[in-house]
Amino acid sequence: MSMLEVQKLSVSYGRVRAVNGVSFEVKEGDLVSLIGANGAGKSTLLKAVMGALTAEAGEISLAGVPLGRAPVEERVRRGMYLVPEKRSLFNSMTVQDNLELGTYANRRALRFQDELRRIYRLFPILEERKAQLAGTLSGGQQQMVAIGRALIARPKVLLLDEPSIGLAPLVVQQIMDVIVEHKRQEGLTVVLVEQNARLALRAADRAYLIEIGKVVKEGSGSELANDPQLAEIYLGAGKAGRETADAASSIV
Ligand SMILES: Nc1ncnc2c1ncn2[C@@H]1O[C@H](COP(=O)(O)OP(=O)(O)O)[C@@H](O)[C@H]1O
Ligand SMILES: [Mg+2]
């Protein structure tokens, strides 16, 4: 079944079109990666899917139901949850209080204490730091709180905007392992936006390459990872991609 379907979505900032007729589909329980360079339109696309930005054209369906112009809260209620690039934690609140905010979006009315135990099993360091203010955590720990809070909301579709950005390779791997494991065990559907193509393609059932607001390639994770043209630019096989590749390899 198609869990998320985006058809010909366009989004503009004033006269600048950042997303230009993008279509993609995510099957239930799949992880789909949207990769592309800085400025390609990935964050804009995710924000529009979440309803935080208004699309000027296109249609989005969640579990077969068109979302129309539903606001963010309604999309959350229907099972969508976005972990934005900036993580949006409350820095002067504790780890545990930040996690508790996920329960407001929880559609199954599960007990917070049970949910907490589940998250602390996934990220044991958060239990050690539960009384610490979120603003004083390392970047990796903050990302774990942001993802933990999202998982407490028990979404059908989790949207992740560049979870790897600025984090050490080991931490990135740990976070990706949790996402992939969670997807496998609980059938979570994931949309992963990443500049780090190597990382994103490894975990992807399907992937889309976005350039200047358009999908220019799509395929399975391994198809794109083995695409010579893509390898040249995004995986560091050629000169043009060296800068991107260096950035990527420093966090893979
Ligand atoms: N708030 C904004 N106002 C105007 N232009 C924006 C805004 N946010 C992003 N853009 C522009 O839209 C394009 C896509 O940006 P973005 O979606 O952030 O790309 P990505 O996430 O792939 O790096 C870029 O050209 C960027 O400069
Ligand atoms: Mg972005």
PDB file of C-alpha atoms and ligand atoms in Angstrom, residues 43 85 161-162, ligand 2:
ATOM      1  CA  SER A  43      13.740  20.999   3.262  1.00  0.00           C
ATOM      2  CA  GLU A  85      16.868  20.198  10.406  1.00  0.00           C
ATOM      3  CA  ASP A 161      15.466  16.376   7.619  1.00  0.00           C
ATOM      4  CA  GLU A 162      19.242  15.788   7.507  1.00  0.00           C
TER       5      GLU A 162
HETATM    6 MG    MG B   2      17.700  21.465   3.950  1.00  0.00          MG
END
